[in-house]
């Protein structure tokens, strides 16, 4: 017995007109293939490409996990879970990852989800604890599997693969062509769907070189950001320490820049991304952790403060801009002593910095936090109504609203935040009093 959710229903829930060629091809391959290697550019809709055919094959009467998706990062796992929930499938999904409360995950898994999404380390841990039964898994997806291998998850991935029955359809998903599927996971017959050749048709990206007179390139970065102005910029460094140092030095020069790297607590990471997405933060300094799987469609500029060691990471970084048919600009900040990697080829055209620059004005937006979300029956309409009526805000004072399971984040014009917090301090939202504060 198959799921009854139709293609048109899913398209309507996601707000899109139709599947693209890659998504159609993937759905067809699910019906006949023993194994699938899906290669498609960043931002092309790979998540929906494998979630929809899985949905079509799920058994509504199943009592065990029927599909498993492994991802290299918490952020990508959460994003896949959000897409599934937005599809309103009627099937339970659980997201499991390091840093999440283990007892809560174990308790949730007592009533098995149809779809389980998680990082290799956490999924392997659950299997060892026997938190769920893998015997009924029919679809096993390795999303961004090359990144999982690069991060050292091979042992966990091999362990998980041995627990899933060989007959399960294995689907390997990547935006990089030069990858090798590990022997322990390779199916006998592999159907390859390669859509990377279409990258040439991806919206225009301009690549430029910014030459730095100093080996320490912070001053050049500062001048570049002043030249760019107030548009969103993602700045890539190769190490966590560099991220912290670069952000601190920019702050001393008058530019507030957020940070994002694997050494931060999960809540800190989530807030950093939310504030960047809603416009509170205009500049975000990050490691390659932000190179994949982030759902931020409007990044105008990518800056390589440090160049990565591989072409794959260079490609993934650059894929954060020019998404959804938009354009973008990529900057390579180089000192004359630095050699340009072979994967770049010749240095892109030079970009001249503005001689008379002004420090970009801080964002007009701030972020307000509420410690209540979907699990507390709070939605966007509730929040808007509450802030308009009790907080005396105007509609234009409210920006992007993100409601998660147990908390919500609302972009509010900075000038309106002090009076808002004062007015709602003792008020109840849907009959209950919650913590409402500015996210720092």
Coordinates of C-alpha atoms in Angstrom, one line a residue:
X1 CA 0.0 0.0 0.0
X2 CA 1.5 3.3 -1.1
X3 CA 1.2 6.8 0.3
X4 CA -1.7 8.8 -1.0
X5 CA -0.1 12.3 -1.2
X6 CA -0.1 13.5 -4.8
X7 CA 2.6 15.3 -6.7
X8 CA 0.3 18.3 -7.2
X9 CA -0.3 18.5 -3.4
X10 CA 3.4 18.5 -2.7
X11 CA 4.1 21.1 -5.4
X12 CA 1.4 23.3 -3.9
X13 CA 2.7 23.0 -0.4
X14 CA 6.2 23.9 -1.5
X15 CA 5.1 26.7 -3.7
X16 CA 6.6 25.5 -7.0
X17 CA 5.0 24.8 -10.4
X18 CA 6.6 21.6 -11.4
X19 CA 9.6 19.3 -10.9
X20 CA 12.7 20.0 -13.0
X21 CA 14.4 17.5 -15.3
X22 CA 16.7 16.2 -12.6
X23 CA 13.8 15.6 -10.2
X24 CA 11.8 13.8 -12.8
X25 CA 14.7 11.6 -13.7
X26 CA 15.4 10.7 -10.1
X27 CA 11.7 9.7 -9.4
X28 CA 11.8 7.4 -12.5
X29 CA 15.1 5.8 -11.3
X30 CA 13.6 5.0 -7.9
X31 CA 11.2 2.6 -9.6
X32 CA 13.7 0.4 -11.3
X33 CA 17.3 1.1 -10.1
X34 CA 19.2 -1.1 -7.6
X35 CA 21.4 1.9 -6.7
X36 CA 21.5 5.6 -7.7
X37 CA 24.3 8.1 -7.9
X38 CA 22.7 11.6 -8.2
X39 CA 25.1 14.3 -9.3
X40 CA 23.6 17.8 -9.5
X41 CA 24.7 21.4 -8.8
X42 CA 24.2 23.0 -5.5
X43 CA 20.7 24.7 -5.3
X44 CA 19.1 22.5 -8.0
X45 CA 16.6 20.8 -5.7
X46 CA 18.3 17.5 -4.8
X47 CA 16.5 17.2 -1.5
X48 CA 13.1 17.1 -3.1
X49 CA 14.4 14.9 -5.8
X50 CA 14.9 12.0 -3.3
X51 CA 12.2 12.9 -0.7
X52 CA 9.3 12.8 -3.2
X53 CA 9.8 9.3 -4.6
X54 CA 10.5 8.0 -1.0
X55 CA 7.1 9.5 0.0
X56 CA 5.4 7.8 -2.9
X57 CA 6.6 4.4 -1.7
X58 CA 6.0 4.6 2.0
X59 CA 3.6 2.2 3.6
X60 CA 1.1 4.1 5.8
X61 CA 0.6 1.0 7.9
X62 CA 4.3 0.6 8.5
X63 CA 5.4 0.5 12.2
X64 CA 9.2 0.7 11.7
X65 CA 11.7 3.1 10.0
X66 CA 11.2 2.8 6.3
X67 CA 13.7 5.4 5.0
X68 CA 17.1 6.6 6.3
X69 CA 19.0 9.7 5.2
X70 CA 22.5 10.3 6.4
X71 CA 24.0 13.9 6.2
X72 CA 27.4 15.3 7.1
X73 CA 26.0 18.1 9.2
X74 CA 23.3 19.0 11.7
X75 CA 22.3 22.0 9.5
X76 CA 21.7 19.8 6.4
X77 CA 19.8 17.2 8.5
X78 CA 17.5 20.0 9.9
X79 CA 17.0 21.4 6.5
X80 CA 15.8 18.0 5.1
X81 CA 13.5 17.6 8.0
X82 CA 12.0 21.0 7.4
X83 CA 11.4 20.3 3.7
X84 CA 9.6 17.0 4.7
X85 CA 7.4 18.9 7.2
X86 CA 6.6 21.6 4.6
X87 CA 5.5 18.8 2.2
X88 CA 2.8 17.9 4.9
X89 CA 3.2 14.2 4.1
X90 CA 1.3 12.9 7.1
X91 CA 4.3 10.7 7.9
X92 CA 6.4 11.1 11.0
X93 CA 10.0 12.3 10.6
X94 CA 12.8 12.5 13.3
X95 CA 16.0 14.4 13.0
X96 CA 19.0 13.0 15.0
X97 CA 22.4 14.6 15.4
X98 CA 25.2 15.3 17.9
X99 CA 24.5 18.1 20.3
X100 CA 20.8 17.3 20.3
X101 CA 19.3 15.8 23.5
X102 CA 19.9 12.0 23.3
X103 CA 17.1 11.0 25.8
X104 CA 14.6 13.1 23.8
X105 CA 15.6 11.4 20.6
X106 CA 15.4 7.9 22.2
X107 CA 11.9 8.7 23.5
X108 CA 10.8 10.0 20.1
X109 CA 12.1 6.9 18.4
X110 CA 9.9 4.6 20.6
X111 CA 7.2 5.4 18.1
X112 CA 9.3 4.8 14.9
X113 CA 9.2 7.5 12.2
X114 CA 8.7 6.6 8.6
X115 CA 11.7 8.8 7.8
X116 CA 14.8 9.1 9.9
X117 CA 17.4 11.8 9.1
X118 CA 20.7 12.2 10.9
X119 CA 24.4 12.5 11.0
X120 CA 26.4 9.2 10.8
X121 CA 27.8 9.4 14.3
X122 CA 24.4 9.9 16.0
X123 CA 22.6 7.3 13.8
X124 CA 25.4 4.7 14.5
X125 CA 25.0 5.5 18.3
X126 CA 21.2 4.9 18.1
X127 CA 21.8 1.6 16.3
X128 CA 24.2 0.4 19.0
X129 CA 21.7 1.4 21.6
X130 CA 19.0 -0.4 19.7
X131 CA 16.9 2.8 19.7
X132 CA 15.2 1.8 16.5
X133 CA 14.9 -1.2 14.2
X134 CA 16.6 -1.0 10.9
X135 CA 15.2 -4.2 9.4
X136 CA 12.4 -2.5 7.5
X137 CA 14.5 0.3 5.8
X138 CA 13.8 0.2 2.1
X139 CA 15.5 3.5 1.1
X140 CA 18.9 4.5 2.3
X141 CA 20.2 7.9 1.2
X142 CA 23.7 9.2 1.6
X143 CA 23.3 12.9 1.1
X144 CA 26.6 14.9 0.4
X145 CA 28.3 11.6 1.2
X146 CA 31.7 12.8 -0.1
X147 CA 31.6 15.5 2.7
X148 CA 30.7 12.8 5.3
X149 CA 33.8 10.8 4.2
X150 CA 36.0 13.9 4.3
X151 CA 34.8 14.6 7.8
X152 CA 35.9 11.1 9.0
X153 CA 32.5 9.4 9.2
X154 CA 33.6 6.4 7.1
X155 CA 33.7 4.0 10.0
X156 CA 30.2 5.0 11.2
X157 CA 28.8 4.9 7.7
X158 CA 30.2 1.4 7.2
X159 CA 28.7 0.2 10.5
X160 CA 25.3 1.7 9.6
X161 CA 25.4 0.2 6.1
X162 CA 25.9 -3.3 7.6
X163 CA 22.8 -2.9 9.7
X164 CA 20.6 -2.0 6.7
X165 CA 19.5 -4.9 4.6
X166 CA 21.3 -5.2 1.2
X167 CA 18.1 -5.1 -0.7
X168 CA 17.4 -1.5 0.4
X169 CA 17.8 1.0 -2.5
X170 CA 20.9 3.0 -1.9
X171 CA 21.0 6.6 -3.2
X172 CA 24.2 8.6 -3.2
X173 CA 23.8 12.4 -3.6
X174 CA 26.5 14.9 -4.3
X175 CA 27.3 18.2 -6.1
X176 CA 30.8 17.0 -6.9
X177 CA 31.7 14.7 -9.8
X178 CA 35.2 13.6 -8.8
X179 CA 34.1 11.3 -6.0
X180 CA 34.4 7.6 -5.3
X181 CA 31.7 5.6 -3.5
X182 CA 33.3 3.5 -0.7
X183 CA 33.5 -0.2 -1.4
X184 CA 31.4 -1.2 1.6
X185 CA 28.4 0.8 0.3
X186 CA 28.6 0.3 -3.5
X187 CA 25.6 -1.5 -4.9
X188 CA 26.1 -4.1 -7.7
X189 CA 24.3 -2.1 -10.3
X190 CA 24.5 1.7 -10.1
X191 CA 22.4 4.1 -12.1
X192 CA 24.3 7.3 -12.6
X193 CA 22.2 10.5 -13.0
X194 CA 24.8 13.3 -13.9
X195 CA 23.4 16.7 -14.2
X196 CA 26.6 18.6 -13.4
X197 CA 27.1 19.3 -17.1
X198 CA 24.2 21.7 -16.7
X199 CA 26.3 23.9 -14.4
X200 CA 27.3 26.1 -17.3
X201 CA 23.7 27.2 -17.5
X202 CA 23.5 28.2 -13.9
X203 CA 22.9 32.0 -13.4
X204 CA 25.9 34.3 -14.0
X205 CA 28.7 34.5 -11.4
X206 CA 31.4 37.0 -11.7
X207 CA 34.8 36.1 -10.2
X208 CA 37.3 38.8 -9.2
X209 CA 40.7 39.0 -7.5
X210 CA 41.4 41.5 -4.8
X211 CA 45.1 42.0 -4.2
X212 CA 46.3 42.7 -0.7
X213 CA 49.5 44.7 0.0
X214 CA 49.8 42.9 3.4
X215 CA 50.1 39.2 4.1
X216 CA 47.6 39.8 6.9
X217 CA 44.6 40.6 4.7
X218 CA 42.2 41.9 7.3
X219 CA 42.6 45.6 6.2
X220 CA 42.0 44.5 2.6
X221 CA 38.9 42.6 3.7
X222 CA 37.7 45.6 5.6
X223 CA 38.1 47.9 2.6
X224 CA 36.3 45.3 0.3
X225 CA 33.3 45.2 2.7
X226 CA 33.2 49.0 2.7
X227 CA 33.3 49.0 -1.1
X228 CA 30.5 46.4 -1.3
X229 CA 28.3 48.2 1.2
X230 CA 25.3 46.7 2.9
X231 CA 24.6 43.7 0.7
X232 CA 25.0 40.2 2.3
X233 CA 28.5 38.7 2.2
X234 CA 29.7 35.2 3.2
X235 CA 33.4 35.2 4.1
X236 CA 35.2 31.9 4.1
X237 CA 38.3 31.1 6.3
X238 CA 40.0 27.8 6.6
X239 CA 40.1 27.5 10.4
X240 CA 37.9 28.2 13.4
X241 CA 40.6 30.4 14.9
X242 CA 40.8 32.5 11.8
X243 CA 37.0 33.0 11.8
X244 CA 37.1 34.2 15.4
X245 CA 40.2 36.5 14.8
X246 CA 38.8 38.0 11.6
X247 CA 35.5 38.8 13.1
X248 CA 37.1 40.4 16.1
X249 CA 39.4 42.6 14.0
X250 CA 36.6 43.7 11.8
X251 CA 34.6 44.7 14.9
X252 CA 37.6 46.8 16.0
X253 CA 37.4 48.6 12.7
X254 CA 33.7 49.3 13.0
X255 CA 32.1 46.4 11.1
X256 CA 29.9 43.9 13.0
X257 CA 30.4 40.4 11.4
X258 CA 28.7 37.2 12.7
X259 CA 30.6 33.9 13.0
X260 CA 29.7 30.3 12.2
X261 CA 31.9 27.2 12.7
X262 CA 31.8 23.7 14.1
X263 CA 33.2 24.7 17.5
X264 CA 30.0 26.7 18.4
X265 CA 27.1 25.3 20.4
X266 CA 24.2 24.2 18.2
X267 CA 21.9 27.0 19.5
X268 CA 24.6 29.5 18.7
X269 CA 25.0 28.2 15.2
X270 CA 21.3 28.2 14.6
X271 CA 21.0 31.8 15.8
X272 CA 24.0 32.9 13.7
X273 CA 22.3 31.5 10.5
X274 CA 18.9 32.9 11.4
X275 CA 20.3 36.4 12.0
X276 CA 22.2 36.2 8.7
X277 CA 19.1 35.0 6.8
X278 CA 16.8 37.6 8.3
X279 CA 19.1 40.6 7.7
X280 CA 20.2 41.3 11.3
X281 CA 23.7 40.2 10.3
X282 CA 25.0 41.4 6.9
X283 CA 28.4 39.8 7.0
X284 CA 29.1 36.2 8.2
X285 CA 32.6 34.9 8.7
X286 CA 32.6 31.1 8.5
X287 CA 34.5 27.9 7.9
X288 CA 33.6 25.4 5.1
X289 CA 30.8 24.2 7.4
X290 CA 28.7 26.8 5.7
X291 CA 29.7 25.7 2.2
X292 CA 26.9 23.1 2.0
X293 CA 23.3 22.6 2.7
X294 CA 22.4 26.1 4.0
X295 CA 19.0 27.4 2.9
X296 CA 19.9 31.1 2.5
X297 CA 18.9 32.0 -1.1
X298 CA 19.9 35.7 -1.2
X299 CA 23.7 35.8 -0.6
X300 CA 25.0 38.4 -3.0
X301 CA 28.8 38.0 -2.4
X302 CA 31.2 35.2 -1.5
X303 CA 34.7 36.2 -0.2
X304 CA 37.5 33.7 -0.1
X305 CA 39.7 35.2 2.6
X306 CA 41.5 31.9 2.5
X307 CA 41.4 29.6 -0.5
X308 CA 40.4 26.0 0.2
X309 CA 42.7 23.1 -0.5
X310 CA 40.3 21.3 -3.0
X311 CA 38.3 22.2 -6.0
X312 CA 35.3 20.5 -4.5
X313 CA 35.2 22.9 -1.5
X314 CA 35.9 25.8 -3.8
X315 CA 32.8 24.8 -5.9
X316 CA 30.6 24.3 -2.8
X317 CA 31.6 27.7 -1.3
X318 CA 30.8 29.4 -4.6
X319 CA 27.5 27.6 -4.8
X320 CA 26.2 29.6 -1.9
X321 CA 25.6 32.6 -4.3
X322 CA 23.7 33.0 -7.6
X323 CA 20.9 30.6 -6.3
X324 CA 17.3 30.6 -7.6
X325 CA 18.2 32.2 -10.9
X326 CA 20.0 35.2 -9.3
X327 CA 23.5 36.5 -9.9
X328 CA 26.4 36.8 -7.5
X329 CA 30.0 37.9 -7.2
X330 CA 33.0 35.9 -5.9
X331 CA 36.1 37.6 -4.6
X332 CA 39.5 36.0 -4.0
X333 CA 41.7 38.0 -1.6
X334 CA 45.3 37.3 -2.4
X335 CA 48.7 38.5 -1.4
X336 CA 51.4 38.5 -4.2
X337 CA 53.3 35.7 -2.3
X338 CA 50.3 33.4 -2.5
X339 CA 50.2 30.9 -5.4
X340 CA 46.8 30.4 -7.1
X341 CA 45.7 26.8 -7.0
X342 CA 45.6 24.8 -10.2
X343 CA 41.8 24.4 -9.9
X344 CA 41.4 28.2 -10.2
X345 CA 43.6 28.5 -13.3
X346 CA 44.7 32.0 -14.1
X347 CA 43.9 34.8 -11.6
X348 CA 40.5 36.3 -12.3
X349 CA 40.4 40.0 -13.3
X350 CA 41.5 42.4 -10.6
X351 CA 38.9 44.4 -8.6
X352 CA 39.8 47.9 -7.6
X353 CA 38.8 48.9 -4.1
X354 CA 37.2 52.3 -3.4
X355 CA 39.8 54.8 -2.3
X356 CA 37.4 56.9 -0.3
X357 CA 35.3 54.3 1.5
X358 CA 32.6 54.6 4.2
X359 CA 32.0 52.0 6.9
X360 CA 28.7 50.2 6.0
X361 CA 25.8 51.3 8.2
X362 CA 24.7 48.7 10.7
X363 CA 21.6 46.7 9.7
X364 CA 18.3 48.3 10.6
X365 CA 17.1 45.0 11.8
X366 CA 17.4 43.1 15.0
X367 CA 16.2 39.6 16.1
X368 CA 13.6 39.0 18.9
X369 CA 13.6 35.5 20.5
X370 CA 10.5 33.7 22.0
X371 CA 11.0 30.5 23.9
X372 CA 7.9 28.9 22.2
X373 CA 7.3 27.4 18.9
X374 CA 5.3 24.7 17.0
X375 CA 5.2 22.3 19.9
X376 CA 3.6 25.1 22.0
X377 CA 1.0 25.6 19.2
X378 CA 2.5 29.0 18.3
X379 CA 2.6 30.0 14.6
X380 CA 3.6 33.1 12.5
X381 CA 0.0 34.5 12.5
X382 CA -0.1 34.3 16.4
X383 CA 3.2 36.2 16.6
X384 CA 2.3 38.9 14.2
X385 CA -1.1 39.5 15.9
X386 CA 0.5 39.6 19.3
X387 CA 3.2 42.1 18.3
X388 CA 0.8 44.3 16.4
X389 CA -1.8 44.4 19.2
X390 CA 0.2 44.2 22.4
X391 CA 3.6 45.5 21.1
X392 CA 2.0 48.3 19.1
X393 CA 4.2 47.6 16.1
X394 CA 3.4 48.6 12.5
X395 CA 3.4 45.8 9.9
X396 CA 6.6 47.3 8.3
X397 CA 8.4 46.8 11.6
X398 CA 8.2 43.0 11.3
X399 CA 10.4 41.1 9.0
X400 CA 11.2 37.4 8.5
X401 CA 9.7 35.0 11.1
X402 CA 11.1 31.6 11.7
X403 CA 9.2 29.3 14.0
X404 CA 11.0 26.1 15.2
X405 CA 9.8 23.3 17.5
X406 CA 10.4 25.1 20.8
X407 CA 11.5 28.6 19.9
X408 CA 10.8 31.4 17.4
X409 CA 12.9 34.2 15.9
X410 CA 11.4 37.4 14.5
X411 CA 13.2 40.1 12.6
X412 CA 12.2 43.5 14.0
X413 CA 13.4 47.0 13.2
X414 CA 16.0 47.8 15.8
X415 CA 14.4 51.2 16.7
X416 CA 11.2 49.4 17.6
X417 CA 12.7 46.6 19.8
X418 CA 13.1 48.5 23.1
X419 CA 9.5 49.7 23.3
X420 CA 8.2 46.3 22.0
X421 CA 10.0 44.3 24.8
X422 CA 8.7 46.8 27.4
X423 CA 5.1 46.5 26.2
X424 CA 5.0 42.7 25.9
X425 CA 7.0 41.9 29.0
X426 CA 4.0 41.0 31.2
X427 CA 1.7 40.0 28.4
X428 CA 0.5 36.5 27.5
X429 CA 0.8 34.9 24.1
X430 CA -2.2 32.5 23.4
X431 CA -2.9 32.5 27.2
X432 CA 0.6 31.7 28.3
X433 CA 3.6 33.8 29.3
X434 CA 6.8 33.1 27.5
X435 CA 10.3 34.6 27.6
X436 CA 10.6 37.3 24.9
X437 CA 14.0 39.0 24.5
X438 CA 16.5 40.3 21.9
X439 CA 18.7 37.5 20.5
X440 CA 22.3 38.3 21.1

